[in-house]
Tab-separated table of C-alpha atoms in Angstrom:
chain	number	residue	atom	x	y	z
L	515	MET	CA	12.482	59.775	64.415
L	516	ALA	CA	9.882	57.529	66.380
L	517	THR	CA	12.186	57.105	69.679
L	518	ARG	CA	13.450	60.799	69.564
L	519	PRO	CA	12.059	63.005	72.488
L	520	THR	CA	11.522	65.699	69.751
L	521	ARG	CA	8.900	63.482	68.116
L	522	ALA	CA	6.193	64.990	70.378
L	523	GLU	CA	6.663	68.116	68.444
L	524	TRP	CA	5.657	67.002	65.359
L	525	ARG	CA	1.944	65.696	64.135
L	526	GLU	CA	1.204	63.322	61.421
L	527	ILE	CA	-1.192	64.814	58.484
L	528	PRO	CA	-3.194	62.729	56.355
L	529	ALA	CA	-2.041	64.506	53.075
L	530	PRO	CA	1.097	66.394	52.253
L	531	VAL	CA	1.434	70.122	52.091
L	532	GLY	CA	4.648	71.971	51.000
L	533	GLY	CA	7.436	71.554	53.650
L	534	ALA	CA	6.067	68.684	55.368
L	535	LEU	CA	8.840	65.923	56.361
L	536	ALA	CA	8.100	62.753	54.685
L	537	LEU	CA	8.972	59.786	56.473
L	538	MET	CA	9.786	56.565	54.581
L	539	GLY	CA	9.999	52.955	55.558
L	540	LYS	CA	8.528	49.714	55.043
L	541	VAL	CA	6.623	49.471	58.276
L	542	ALA	CA	4.742	52.223	60.382
L	543	GLY	CA	6.772	53.533	63.216
L	544	ALA	CA	9.903	52.079	61.784
L	545	GLU	CA	10.873	54.669	59.341
L	546	THR	CA	14.526	54.789	58.111
L	547	HIS	CA	14.596	57.767	55.863
L	548	CYS	CA	13.098	61.091	55.584
L	549	GLY	CA	13.065	63.788	52.874
L	550	VAL	CA	11.017	67.120	52.369
L	551	TYR	CA	7.695	67.412	50.505
L	552	LEU	CA	7.741	70.183	47.953
L	553	ALA	CA	4.364	71.185	46.638
L	554	GLN	CA	5.417	71.896	43.133
L	555	ASP	CA	5.080	70.170	39.830
L	556	GLY	CA	2.420	67.792	41.148
L	557	GLY	CA	4.128	67.137	44.452
L	558	LEU	CA	7.929	66.027	44.909
L	559	ILE	CA	9.888	64.804	47.826
L	560	LEU	CA	13.415	65.922	48.246
L	561	GLN	CA	15.839	63.509	49.802
L	562	THR	CA	19.460	62.820	49.776
L	563	ASP	CA	21.615	59.666	50.015
L	564	GLU	CA	25.381	58.758	49.813
L	565	ARG	CA	24.752	56.548	46.999
L	566	HIS	CA	22.539	58.431	44.792
L	567	GLY	CA	23.022	62.111	45.835
L	568	VAL	CA	20.237	64.454	46.025
L	569	LEU	CA	16.727	63.104	44.464
L	570	LEU	CA	13.403	64.565	43.601
L	571	ASP	CA	10.998	61.772	43.443
L	572	PRO	CA	7.005	61.736	43.095
L	573	PRO	CA	5.619	60.399	46.143
L	574	LEU	CA	3.721	57.840	44.063
L	575	GLU	CA	6.949	56.274	42.672
L	576	LEU	CA	8.288	56.016	46.125
L	577	ALA	CA	5.158	54.258	47.210
L	578	THR	CA	4.939	51.762	44.345
L	579	ALA	CA	8.327	51.322	42.823
L	580	ARG	CA	10.162	51.224	46.200
L	581	ARG	CA	7.577	50.017	48.425
L	582	TRP	CA	8.012	52.923	51.084
L	583	ARG	CA	5.128	53.576	53.100
L	584	LEU	CA	5.137	57.727	53.469
L	585	THR	CA	4.128	59.500	56.707
L	586	TYR	CA	3.817	63.061	56.634
L	587	LEU	CA	4.659	65.580	59.307
L	588	ILE	CA	4.335	68.902	60.162
L	589	PRO	CA	5.381	71.175	63.556
L	590	SER	CA	2.653	70.810	66.319
């Protein structure tokens, strides 16, 4: 996402809101995975991968257990 021309159409926000894109990675600017933030049940991130299928994870779990750095984006 960081190198895509369409990145300029998105802006980072300090706290997640429903429908925000949630970028995940170990290093800022080098995110390797993304999901969508859902503002329900205290906040969950909807994501998928081939190994696990569809997942709903709390952001805190992703940040602590998997050590993901989370960046939230919304359209500009």
